Coordinates of C-alpha atoms and ligand atoms in Angstrom, one line a residue:
Chain W
X1 CA 131.5 122.3 -29.6
X2 CA 129.7 121.1 -32.6
X3 CA 125.9 120.2 -31.6
X4 CA 126.1 116.9 -34.6
X5 CA 128.8 115.1 -32.9
X6 CA 126.8 116.3 -29.4
X7 CA 123.8 114.8 -30.5
X8 CA 125.4 111.4 -31.8
X9 CA 126.4 110.7 -28.3
X10 CA 122.5 112.0 -26.8
X11 CA 121.5 109.2 -28.8
X12 CA 123.0 106.6 -28.7
X13 CA 123.2 106.8 -25.0
X14 CA 119.2 107.7 -24.7
X15 CA 118.8 104.4 -26.8
X16 CA 120.8 102.9 -24.4
X17 CA 118.2 103.3 -21.6
X18 CA 115.9 101.4 -23.6
X19 CA 118.2 98.4 -24.4
X20 CA 118.5 97.4 -20.5
X21 CA 115.2 97.0 -18.2
X22 CA 116.7 99.7 -15.5
X23 CA 115.0 102.1 -18.3
X24 CA 111.5 100.4 -18.2
X25 CA 111.6 99.6 -14.7
X26 CA 112.4 103.5 -13.4
X27 CA 109.7 104.2 -15.9
X28 CA 106.7 101.9 -14.2
X29 CA 108.2 102.9 -10.5
X30 CA 107.5 106.6 -11.4
X31 CA 104.4 105.9 -13.6
X32 CA 102.9 104.2 -10.2
X33 CA 104.0 107.0 -7.6
X34 CA 103.0 109.5 -9.9
X35 CA 99.5 107.8 -10.3
X36 CA 99.3 106.9 -6.7
X37 CA 99.8 110.9 -5.7
X38 CA 97.8 112.2 -8.1
X39 CA 94.8 110.3 -7.7
X40 CA 95.6 111.1 -3.3
X41 CA 95.9 114.7 -3.8
X42 CA 93.1 114.6 -6.4
X43 CA 91.1 112.4 -3.6
X44 CA 91.8 114.9 -1.2
X45 CA 90.7 117.8 -3.4
X46 CA 87.4 116.5 -4.3
X47 CA 86.6 116.2 0.0
X48 CA 87.8 120.1 0.2
X49 CA 85.5 120.9 -2.9
X50 CA 82.8 119.2 -1.1
X51 CA 82.8 120.4 2.2
X52 CA 83.3 124.2 0.8
X53 CA 80.4 123.4 -1.1
X54 CA 78.6 122.3 2.4
X55 CA 79.3 125.0 4.5
X56 CA 80.8 127.8 2.1
X57 CA 82.9 129.4 4.6
X58 CA 86.3 131.5 3.4
X59 CA 88.1 130.5 0.4
X60 CA 87.5 127.4 -1.6
X61 CA 89.7 125.2 -2.5
X62 CA 91.9 126.4 -6.0
X63 CA 92.6 123.9 -8.5
X64 CA 96.3 125.6 -8.7
X65 CA 96.6 125.9 -5.1
X66 CA 95.4 123.0 -3.8
X67 CA 96.1 120.4 -6.8
X68 CA 98.4 121.4 -9.0
X69 CA 100.7 122.8 -7.2
X70 CA 101.0 119.3 -4.5
X71 CA 100.9 117.5 -7.0
X72 CA 104.5 119.0 -8.6
X73 CA 106.3 119.7 -5.3
X74 CA 105.9 115.6 -5.1
X75 CA 106.9 115.3 -7.9
X76 CA 110.1 117.0 -7.6
X77 CA 110.6 114.9 -4.2
X78 CA 110.1 111.2 -6.4
X79 CA 112.6 112.7 -9.1
X80 CA 115.3 113.3 -6.9
X81 CA 115.2 109.9 -5.6
X82 CA 114.9 108.3 -9.5
X83 CA 117.8 110.4 -10.9
X84 CA 120.9 109.0 -9.2
X85 CA 119.2 105.7 -11.2
X86 CA 119.3 107.6 -14.4
X87 CA 122.6 109.1 -13.9
X88 CA 124.6 107.3 -12.4
X89 CA 126.1 104.7 -15.6
X90 CA 126.5 107.6 -18.1
X91 CA 130.5 107.9 -17.1
X92 CA 131.1 104.9 -14.5
X93 CA 129.7 102.3 -16.8
X94 CA 132.2 103.5 -20.0
X95 CA 134.8 103.8 -17.8
X96 CA 134.4 100.3 -16.0
X97 CA 133.8 98.8 -19.4
X98 CA 137.0 100.3 -20.9
X99 CA 134.8 101.6 -23.8
X100 CA 136.3 105.3 -22.5
X101 CA 138.3 104.5 -24.2
X102 CA 136.9 104.3 -27.4
X103 CA 135.5 107.8 -26.3
X104 CA 138.3 109.7 -25.5
X105 CA 139.9 108.6 -28.3
X106 CA 137.7 109.1 -31.2
X107 CA 137.8 113.0 -33.1
X108 CA 135.2 114.4 -30.5
X109 CA 135.6 117.0 -28.1
X110 CA 135.6 116.4 -24.2
X111 CA 132.7 118.7 -24.2
X112 CA 130.5 117.3 -26.7
X113 CA 131.2 113.9 -24.9
X114 CA 129.7 115.7 -21.3
X115 CA 126.9 117.2 -23.0
X116 CA 126.1 114.7 -24.7
X117 CA 125.1 112.8 -22.0
X118 CA 124.1 115.0 -19.8
X119 CA 121.4 115.5 -22.3
X120 CA 120.5 111.9 -22.8
X121 CA 119.4 112.0 -19.1
X122 CA 117.7 114.9 -19.4
X123 CA 116.0 113.7 -22.6
X124 CA 115.0 109.9 -20.5
X125 CA 113.3 112.5 -17.8
X126 CA 112.1 114.5 -19.9
X127 CA 110.4 110.7 -21.0
X128 CA 109.1 110.4 -17.7
X129 CA 108.1 113.8 -17.4
X130 CA 105.5 113.2 -20.5
X131 CA 104.5 110.1 -19.1
X132 CA 102.2 112.1 -16.0
X133 CA 100.8 113.9 -18.9
X134 CA 97.7 112.0 -18.8
X135 CA 96.6 113.7 -15.1
X136 CA 96.2 117.0 -16.3
X137 CA 94.5 115.8 -19.1
X138 CA 92.3 113.8 -17.3
X139 CA 91.8 117.2 -14.9
X140 CA 90.7 119.4 -18.5
X141 CA 88.1 116.3 -18.8
X142 CA 85.7 117.3 -15.3
X143 CA 87.2 121.0 -15.5
X144 CA 89.3 123.5 -16.3
X145 CA 92.8 123.6 -14.8
X146 CA 95.1 126.6 -15.8
X147 CA 97.4 125.0 -18.5
X148 CA 99.6 128.3 -18.6
X149 CA 100.4 127.0 -14.1
X150 CA 100.6 123.3 -15.7
X151 CA 103.0 124.1 -18.8
X152 CA 105.5 126.9 -16.1
X153 CA 105.5 123.4 -13.8
X154 CA 106.7 120.9 -16.6
X155 CA 109.2 124.0 -17.7
X156 CA 110.7 124.2 -14.0
X157 CA 110.8 120.6 -13.7
X158 CA 113.0 120.0 -16.1
X159 CA 114.9 123.1 -15.2
X160 CA 115.2 121.4 -11.8
X161 CA 116.1 118.0 -13.2
X162 CA 118.1 119.6 -15.8
X163 CA 120.5 120.4 -11.9
X164 CA 119.8 116.7 -10.7
X165 CA 121.3 115.5 -14.1
X166 CA 124.1 117.8 -14.1
X167 CA 125.1 116.3 -10.4
X168 CA 125.1 113.2 -11.6
X169 CA 126.9 113.4 -14.4
X170 CA 129.6 115.1 -12.3
X171 CA 129.2 112.0 -10.3
X172 CA 129.1 109.6 -12.8
X173 CA 132.8 111.1 -14.0
X174 CA 134.5 110.7 -10.4
X175 CA 134.2 106.6 -9.8
X176 CA 134.0 103.7 -12.2
X177 CA 131.1 102.5 -9.7
X178 CA 127.7 103.3 -10.4
X179 CA 126.8 102.8 -7.2
X180 CA 129.0 105.0 -5.5
X181 CA 128.5 107.5 -8.1
X182 CA 124.0 106.9 -7.9
X183 CA 124.9 107.6 -4.0
X184 CA 126.8 110.7 -4.0
X185 CA 124.5 111.8 -6.3
X186 CA 121.1 111.5 -4.4
X187 CA 123.3 112.9 -1.2
X188 CA 124.5 116.0 -2.9
X189 CA 120.6 116.4 -4.5
X190 CA 119.6 116.0 -1.0
X191 CA 121.8 118.6 0.5
X192 CA 120.9 121.7 -2.1
X193 CA 117.3 121.0 -1.2
X194 CA 117.8 121.3 2.8
X195 CA 120.8 123.5 2.1
X196 CA 118.1 126.0 3.3
X197 CA 117.7 124.7 6.8
X198 CA 121.3 125.7 7.6
X199 CA 120.5 129.4 6.3
X200 CA 118.3 129.5 9.6
X201 CA 121.3 129.5 12.0
X202 CA 123.8 131.3 9.5
X203 CA 124.3 134.9 9.7
X204 CA 122.8 137.5 7.5
X205 CA 125.4 137.0 4.2
X206 CA 125.4 133.6 4.6
X207 CA 121.7 133.0 5.1
X208 CA 120.9 134.6 1.9
X209 CA 123.7 132.6 -0.1
X210 CA 122.7 129.3 1.6
X211 CA 119.1 130.4 0.9
X212 CA 119.7 131.0 -2.5
X213 CA 121.6 127.8 -3.2
X214 CA 119.0 126.2 -2.1
X215 CA 117.3 124.4 -5.7
X216 CA 113.9 124.4 -4.5
X217 CA 113.1 127.7 -4.0
X218 CA 114.2 128.7 -7.2
X219 CA 110.8 126.5 -8.3
X220 CA 108.5 128.8 -6.5
X221 CA 107.3 131.3 -9.4
X222 CA 107.1 127.9 -12.0
X223 CA 104.5 126.2 -9.9
X224 CA 102.8 129.7 -9.7
X225 CA 102.6 130.0 -13.6
X226 CA 105.3 132.9 -13.8
X227 CA 108.1 132.7 -15.7
X228 CA 111.1 134.2 -13.8
X229 CA 114.3 135.3 -16.0
X230 CA 116.3 135.3 -12.7
X231 CA 115.4 131.6 -11.5
X232 CA 116.0 130.7 -15.4
X233 CA 119.2 131.4 -14.9
X234 CA 120.0 130.3 -11.8
X235 CA 119.6 127.0 -12.8
X236 CA 121.0 127.3 -16.7
X237 CA 124.1 128.1 -14.3
X238 CA 123.5 125.7 -12.0
X239 CA 123.8 123.1 -14.6
X240 CA 126.8 124.8 -16.7
X241 CA 128.8 124.9 -13.4
X242 CA 128.0 121.2 -12.7
X243 CA 129.1 119.9 -16.1
X244 CA 132.2 122.3 -16.3
X245 CA 133.3 120.8 -12.9
X246 CA 132.6 116.8 -14.6
X247 CA 134.3 118.4 -17.7
X248 CA 137.0 119.4 -15.4
X249 CA 137.1 115.8 -13.5
X250 CA 136.9 113.7 -16.8
X251 CA 140.4 115.9 -18.1
X252 CA 142.3 114.9 -15.0
X253 CA 140.9 111.4 -14.9
X254 CA 142.9 111.1 -18.5
X255 CA 146.1 112.6 -16.9
X256 CA 145.8 110.5 -14.3
X257 CA 144.9 107.2 -15.9
Chain T
X1 CA 153.9 108.4 -40.1
X2 CA 154.7 107.9 -36.3
X3 CA 158.0 110.0 -35.3
X4 CA 158.0 109.5 -31.3
X5 CA 161.1 111.6 -29.5
X6 CA 161.8 111.3 -26.0
X7 CA 158.5 110.9 -24.5
X8 CA 158.1 110.2 -21.2
X9 CA 155.2 109.2 -18.7
X10 CA 154.6 109.0 -15.0
X11 CA 152.1 107.8 -13.1
X12 CA 152.8 109.0 -9.5
X13 CA 156.5 108.8 -8.9
X14 CA 156.4 105.5 -11.2
X15 CA 157.8 106.0 -14.6
X16 CA 156.2 103.7 -16.8
X17 CA 158.3 104.9 -20.2
X18 CA 161.1 106.7 -19.7
X19 CA 162.6 109.0 -22.6
X20 CA 161.5 106.7 -26.0
X21 CA 162.0 107.5 -29.8
X22 CA 161.2 105.7 -32.8
X23 CA 159.9 106.0 -36.1
X24 CA 157.4 104.1 -38.1
X25 CA 157.5 104.9 -42.2
X26 CA 154.5 105.0 -44.1
X27 CA 153.0 100.7 -44.8
X28 CA 155.5 99.2 -42.3
X29 CA 153.3 97.2 -39.9
X30 CA 156.0 97.6 -36.6
X31 CA 155.4 95.1 -34.1
X32 CA 155.8 96.3 -30.3
X33 CA 157.1 93.4 -28.2
X34 CA 158.2 93.8 -24.6
X35 CA 156.6 91.6 -21.4
X36 CA 153.7 92.9 -19.3
X37 CA 154.6 96.2 -17.7
X38 CA 157.1 96.8 -20.1
X39 CA 154.8 100.1 -20.8
X40 CA 153.2 99.2 -24.2
X41 CA 149.8 99.8 -23.7
X42 CA 151.5 103.6 -22.1
X43 CA 152.4 104.7 -25.5
X44 CA 149.9 103.7 -27.3
X45 CA 147.2 105.3 -24.9
X46 CA 149.7 108.2 -26.2
X47 CA 149.5 108.1 -29.3
X48 CA 146.2 107.9 -29.7
X49 CA 145.6 110.9 -27.3
X50 CA 143.5 109.2 -25.1
X51 CA 145.7 110.7 -22.6
X52 CA 149.0 113.0 -22.0
X53 CA 152.5 112.5 -22.0
X54 CA 155.1 113.6 -19.3
X55 CA 157.9 115.2 -21.5
X56 CA 158.2 114.5 -24.8
X57 CA 156.6 114.6 -28.5
X58 CA 154.7 112.3 -30.9
X59 CA 153.5 112.8 -33.9
X60 CA 151.3 110.7 -35.7
X61 CA 150.4 111.4 -39.5
X62 CA 152.0 114.8 -39.3
X63 CA 149.9 115.9 -36.5
X64 CA 151.3 116.9 -32.8
X65 CA 149.1 114.3 -30.7
X66 CA 149.1 117.3 -27.7
X67 CA 148.9 120.5 -30.0
X68 CA 146.2 119.2 -32.6
X69 CA 145.1 115.5 -31.3
X70 CA 141.2 115.6 -33.3
X71 CA 143.2 115.9 -36.4
X72 CA 145.6 112.6 -35.3
X73 CA 142.0 111.2 -33.9
X74 CA 140.7 111.3 -37.4
X75 CA 143.3 110.1 -39.1
X76 CA 143.7 106.6 -36.3
X77 CA 141.9 103.8 -35.7
X78 CA 142.6 101.7 -32.3
X79 CA 142.3 98.8 -30.4
X80 CA 142.6 99.0 -27.1
X81 CA 143.8 96.2 -24.6
X82 CA 140.1 95.8 -24.0
X83 CA 137.9 95.7 -26.5
X84 CA 136.2 98.8 -26.1
X85 CA 132.3 97.3 -27.5
X86 CA 128.9 98.2 -26.0
X87 CA 127.1 94.7 -24.8
X88 CA 123.6 96.0 -25.3
X89 CA 124.1 96.8 -29.1
X90 CA 123.9 95.9 -32.1
X91 CA 127.4 95.2 -34.0
X92 CA 126.0 96.9 -37.2
X93 CA 124.8 99.8 -34.8
X94 CA 128.2 99.9 -32.9
X95 CA 129.9 100.5 -35.7
X96 CA 127.3 103.3 -37.3
X97 CA 127.8 105.5 -34.4
X98 CA 131.5 105.0 -34.5
X99 CA 131.8 106.2 -37.9
X100 CA 128.8 108.8 -36.6
X101 CA 131.8 110.4 -34.3
X102 CA 134.2 110.7 -37.2
X103 CA 130.7 112.3 -38.5
X104 CA 130.5 109.6 -41.2
X105 CA 126.5 109.9 -41.8
X106 CA 123.8 108.5 -44.6
X107 CA 124.5 106.4 -47.0
X108 CA 128.4 107.0 -46.2
X109 CA 128.0 105.4 -42.9
X110 CA 125.7 102.3 -44.6
X111 CA 128.7 102.0 -47.1
X112 CA 131.7 102.4 -44.3
X113 CA 129.7 99.6 -41.7
X114 CA 129.0 97.4 -44.7
X115 CA 132.9 96.9 -46.0
X116 CA 133.9 96.9 -41.8
X117 CA 131.7 94.1 -41.6
X118 CA 132.7 92.4 -44.8
X119 CA 136.3 93.0 -44.0
X120 CA 136.1 92.0 -40.2
X121 CA 134.4 89.0 -41.5
X122 CA 130.9 89.8 -39.5
X123 CA 128.7 89.8 -41.9
X124 CA 126.8 87.7 -41.0
X125 CA 126.5 89.1 -37.5
X126 CA 125.6 92.3 -38.2
X127 CA 122.5 92.2 -36.5
X128 CA 123.5 90.7 -33.4
X129 CA 124.0 91.5 -30.1
X130 CA 127.5 92.7 -29.4
X131 CA 127.0 91.0 -25.6
X132 CA 125.7 87.5 -26.9
X133 CA 128.9 87.2 -29.7
X134 CA 132.0 84.8 -28.9
X135 CA 135.2 86.4 -27.6
X136 CA 136.7 86.3 -31.2
X137 CA 134.0 87.5 -32.7
X138 CA 134.1 90.4 -30.3
X139 CA 137.7 91.4 -30.7
X140 CA 136.5 91.3 -34.3
X141 CA 134.4 93.9 -33.4
X142 CA 137.2 95.8 -31.7
X143 CA 139.0 95.7 -34.8
X144 CA 135.9 96.7 -37.0
X145 CA 135.3 99.9 -35.2
X146 CA 139.2 100.6 -35.5
X147 CA 139.1 100.8 -38.9
X148 CA 135.6 101.9 -40.0
X149 CA 136.6 104.9 -41.0
X150 CA 139.7 103.9 -42.7
X151 CA 142.5 105.4 -41.0
X152 CA 145.9 105.5 -42.8
X153 CA 147.7 104.9 -38.9
X154 CA 146.0 101.4 -37.3
X155 CA 147.0 100.9 -33.6
X156 CA 146.1 97.6 -31.5
X157 CA 147.0 97.2 -28.3
X158 CA 147.5 93.1 -27.8
X159 CA 144.8 92.1 -30.4
X160 CA 144.6 88.7 -29.7
X161 CA 145.4 88.7 -26.2
X162 CA 142.4 86.0 -24.3
X163 CA 141.7 84.3 -27.2
X164 CA 142.2 80.5 -28.4
X165 CA 144.6 79.3 -30.5
X166 CA 142.2 78.9 -33.6
X167 CA 140.9 82.7 -33.2
X168 CA 144.3 83.5 -32.6
X169 CA 145.5 82.9 -36.1
X170 CA 142.2 83.9 -37.5
X171 CA 143.1 87.8 -36.5
X172 CA 146.4 87.5 -37.6
X173 CA 145.1 86.9 -40.6
X174 CA 142.7 89.3 -40.1
X175 CA 145.4 92.2 -39.1
X176 CA 147.6 91.3 -42.1
X177 CA 144.8 91.2 -44.7
X178 CA 144.1 95.2 -43.1
X179 CA 147.7 96.1 -42.9
X180 CA 147.9 97.3 -47.3
X181 CA 148.6 100.7 -47.2
X182 CA 147.9 101.3 -43.7
X183 CA 150.9 101.7 -41.2
X184 CA 150.7 99.5 -38.5
X185 CA 151.5 99.3 -34.7
X186 CA 150.6 96.5 -32.8
X187 CA 151.5 95.4 -29.6
X188 CA 152.6 91.9 -28.0
X189 CA 153.9 90.1 -25.6
X190 CA 153.8 87.3 -27.2
X191 CA 156.8 86.3 -30.1
X192 CA 155.6 84.2 -32.5
X193 CA 152.8 87.2 -33.3
X194 CA 155.8 89.4 -34.5
X195 CA 157.0 87.1 -36.6
X196 CA 153.4 86.1 -38.4
X197 CA 152.6 89.8 -38.8
X198 CA 155.3 92.3 -38.8
X199 CA 158.1 93.6 -40.5
X200 CA 160.0 94.8 -37.7
X201 CA 160.1 95.1 -34.4
X202 CA 160.9 97.4 -31.1
X203 CA 161.5 95.4 -28.2
X204 CA 160.1 97.3 -25.4
X205 CA 161.6 96.7 -21.4
X206 CA 160.6 98.5 -18.3
X207 CA 160.1 101.7 -20.6
X208 CA 162.9 101.3 -22.5
X209 CA 163.6 100.3 -26.1
X210 CA 166.1 97.8 -26.1
X211 CA 165.9 96.4 -29.9
X212 CA 164.0 98.0 -32.7
X213 CA 164.7 95.8 -36.3
X214 CA 164.0 93.5 -38.2
X215 CA 163.5 90.1 -36.5
X216 CA 167.0 88.3 -38.2
X217 CA 168.8 91.5 -37.8
X218 CA 167.6 91.1 -33.9
X219 CA 169.0 87.5 -33.7
X220 CA 171.9 89.0 -35.6
X221 CA 172.6 91.5 -33.6
X222 CA 172.5 88.9 -30.7
X223 CA 174.9 86.7 -31.6
X224 CA 177.5 87.8 -29.9
X225 CA 179.5 84.7 -31.5
X226 CA 178.8 83.2 -33.9
X227 CA 177.6 79.5 -33.1
X228 CA 178.1 76.4 -35.3
X229 CA 177.0 73.4 -35.2
X230 CA 179.0 69.8 -36.4
X231 CA 178.2 66.5 -36.9
X232 CA 181.1 64.2 -37.4
X233 CA 181.0 60.4 -37.5
X234 CA 183.8 59.5 -35.8
X235 CA 185.1 61.0 -33.1
X236 CA 188.5 61.2 -33.3
X237 CA 191.1 61.2 -29.9
X238 CA 192.2 64.6 -29.5
X239 CA 189.3 66.7 -32.2
X240 CA 188.0 68.8 -29.6
X241 CA 191.1 69.8 -28.5
X242 CA 192.1 70.6 -31.6
X243 CA 188.7 72.6 -32.3
X244 CA 189.7 74.6 -29.3
X245 CA 192.5 75.7 -30.8
X246 CA 191.7 77.1 -33.5
X247 CA 192.7 81.0 -33.8
X248 CA 189.0 82.6 -33.4
X249 CA 187.4 80.1 -31.1
X250 CA 186.2 80.9 -27.7
X251 CA 184.1 77.4 -26.9
X252 CA 183.6 74.1 -27.8
X253 CA 181.7 71.4 -26.3
X254 CA 180.3 68.3 -27.0
X255 CA 176.6 67.1 -27.3
X256 CA 175.5 63.9 -28.2
X257 CA 174.5 62.9 -31.5
X258 CA 171.3 60.8 -33.2
X259 CA 171.3 58.6 -35.9
X260 CA 174.3 57.5 -37.4
X261 CA 176.8 60.2 -36.1
X262 CA 179.5 59.8 -33.3
X263 CA 179.4 63.2 -31.6
X264 CA 177.8 67.0 -32.0
X265 CA 179.9 69.6 -31.3
X266 CA 178.7 73.3 -30.5
X267 CA 181.8 75.9 -31.0
X268 CA 180.9 79.0 -30.4
X269 CA 182.6 82.0 -32.0
X270 CA 185.1 84.3 -30.0
X271 CA 183.4 88.2 -31.0
X272 CA 181.2 86.8 -33.9
X273 CA 184.5 85.7 -35.7
X274 CA 184.1 83.8 -39.5
X275 CA 185.7 79.9 -38.2
X276 CA 183.4 78.0 -40.5
X277 CA 185.9 76.9 -43.0
X278 CA 188.5 76.8 -40.1
X279 CA 186.3 74.6 -38.1
X280 CA 185.1 72.2 -41.1
X281 CA 189.4 71.9 -42.4
X282 CA 189.9 70.4 -39.0
X283 CA 187.1 68.1 -38.7
X284 CA 188.3 67.0 -42.5
X285 CA 191.9 66.7 -42.3
X286 CA 191.8 64.9 -38.6
X287 CA 189.7 62.1 -40.2
X288 CA 186.9 62.3 -37.8
X289 CA 184.2 62.5 -40.9
X290 CA 182.4 65.7 -41.7
X291 CA 178.9 65.3 -41.8
X292 CA 176.9 68.3 -41.1
X293 CA 177.6 72.3 -40.1
X294 CA 175.5 74.4 -39.5
X295 CA 175.2 77.6 -38.2
X296 CA 172.7 77.7 -35.0
X297 CA 170.5 80.3 -35.6
X298 CA 168.7 81.2 -32.2
X299 CA 165.3 81.1 -31.7
X300 CA 163.1 84.1 -31.4
X301 CA 162.2 83.0 -28.0
X302 CA 166.0 83.2 -27.0
X303 CA 166.7 86.6 -28.1
X304 CA 163.5 87.7 -26.4
X305 CA 164.6 86.2 -23.1
X306 CA 168.3 87.3 -23.8
X307 CA 166.4 91.3 -24.3
X308 CA 164.3 91.1 -21.0
X309 CA 165.8 88.9 -18.4
X310 CA 167.7 90.5 -15.9
X311 CA 170.8 89.5 -14.4
X312 CA 170.0 88.3 -10.9
X313 CA 172.3 90.5 -8.5
X314 CA 175.3 88.8 -7.0
X315 CA 176.2 86.9 -10.8
X316 CA 179.2 87.3 -12.2
X317 CA 180.2 91.3 -14.0
X318 CA 180.9 90.1 -17.8
X319 CA 179.1 86.9 -17.6
X320 CA 176.7 86.9 -20.4
X321 CA 173.5 85.5 -18.8
X322 CA 172.3 83.1 -21.7
X323 CA 174.8 80.6 -21.3
X324 CA 174.7 79.1 -25.1
X325 CA 175.3 82.2 -26.4
Ligands
LIG1 N1 147.0 103.7 -14.3 C1 148.3 103.5 -13.4 N2 148.8 103.9 -13.0 C2 149.8 103.7 -11.9 N3 150.5 102.8 -12.7 C3 150.5 102.3 -13.9 C4 149.0 102.4 -15.0 N4 149.0 102.0 -15.7 C5 149.5 101.6 -16.1 N5 150.6 101.4 -15.0 C6 152.4 101.0 -14.7 O1 152.9 101.2 -16.0 C7 154.0 100.5 -16.3 C8 153.4 99.8 -17.8 O2 152.4 99.7 -18.3 P1 151.7 99.5 -19.7 O3 151.9 101.0 -20.3 O4 150.6 99.0 -19.4 O5 152.4 97.9 -19.8 P2 152.1 96.8 -20.6 O6 151.3 97.6 -21.6 O7 153.4 97.3 -21.5 O8 152.1 95.8 -19.8 C9 153.6 99.0 -15.5 O9 154.5 98.5 -14.4 C10 152.5 99.5 -14.8 O10 152.4 99.1 -13.9
LIG2 MG1 149.2 96.6 -22.1

């Protein structure tokens, strides 16, 4: 696998986002929802702080616990809805338009194609995340948020989004219908989001396994500003596994077609 | 340049190509001719390493398509049946992307894109969005992406399908101009296409190769018996019988003649024997007045029909399908 080929594909697909209106709609919707959430949560936080100032009872609200963590918790849910729209086109569109024949007969490896496409979508998600930077920056004007926590939250979000995107890459490689690809992706990531529910009823061993597979649990440490190697490894291996399955699906696509 | 041996491909239970073998020499322009569903696209997809064969081997430019696909892909330019173009890309950017996939970057890429645009008559539309171009121009973009990396082998799958007559002529001209040193394989189900562009044809039907030669040779091969057309001034009585009695003549039919001639006889020789001198002698000695004698050359269309029309079951065995033959 060479980086150069991977980047050629990634660049082409990244640019493709911005030549369709979908990118701008997704960006607008995401920014709007995140802005709305930020100011609502900020409002609650300010009220809590004011109450605490008045009564001075118990522990006061903390920026990290009562502002930053809720914001990122919500951001991760919003991404769950938005990422299927970003990944659905990756392979489905190429199949539909027959451009996949160009990619598959060019002197590049299938792994470079898959990884390049994954990077293009993750790159676009990163652009979405950059659009939320003004919110913590606004905080910096008024108070002193812990930027260590904020950067860790961003890192954790990129990793988690990476898993969503890799699932999306797989789903898009299975069909030439973008709607089907998007719906499959949404169903799959939502399932891994709530997989823990089954853990409560499963036996000890299965419960532990299901709990381990829960995407959101691995975000905990990052959201507290702690870099956790084991969660980092979890996210990377999940990405690797889904992309490998996408690779296999595409390989068999050409064997069948 | 291309060597194919006993190549077969199954789609599930269905056999799309059946142990086909052929070779294409360097610099040749080979027409791959066959009706829809014959297996042309399947063969081309295997040659371009889009998909593997079920059995058999194929080598392109000295490399096995299964063992060394990257080496093959580097040397091949491929235009699939549907031009693989991104509608939301600008023509020049698209060609630069294709060049980059071949590792051509920077000033080299600029040069490669420039000459591909020029060779395909696209210089005027280099900055346009592909989606806004006419079908003929999109096809040119499809060809341009196939030649941007200057490949030794060009594989074009039905390059004129869906174009209007003017565009078809233009694209054929373009293909001819691109051939040059390159080895070209182009598939088509339209006869005149091979007539105008190819040096040799390979006729494929239901997954099997049924003929491979120059067009003239295939026509001759099909002319089981020589067919001669004879034009006479007077249809003297007994002429028909005399012609029939000539040694080596299988059949004689009379057709209405035009102009000052009285009759036209179509004489078919058995086993392709030479009967022209004997037939003309009869015409002269019987006093019919020989106006014209010529060999009927089979139109390519007839050849094609002959090659691909299956005998309806129930017709008599041994009876050739084309009565005129
Ligand atoms: N993806 C596929 N799945 C099943 N059958 C196919 C597929 N592609 C082609 N075929 C069948 O294989 C045969 C050859 O098809 P093709 O190579 O496309 O022919 P051509 O290009 O000469 O029209 C046809 O009978 C076609 O129906
Ligand atoms: Mg075809």
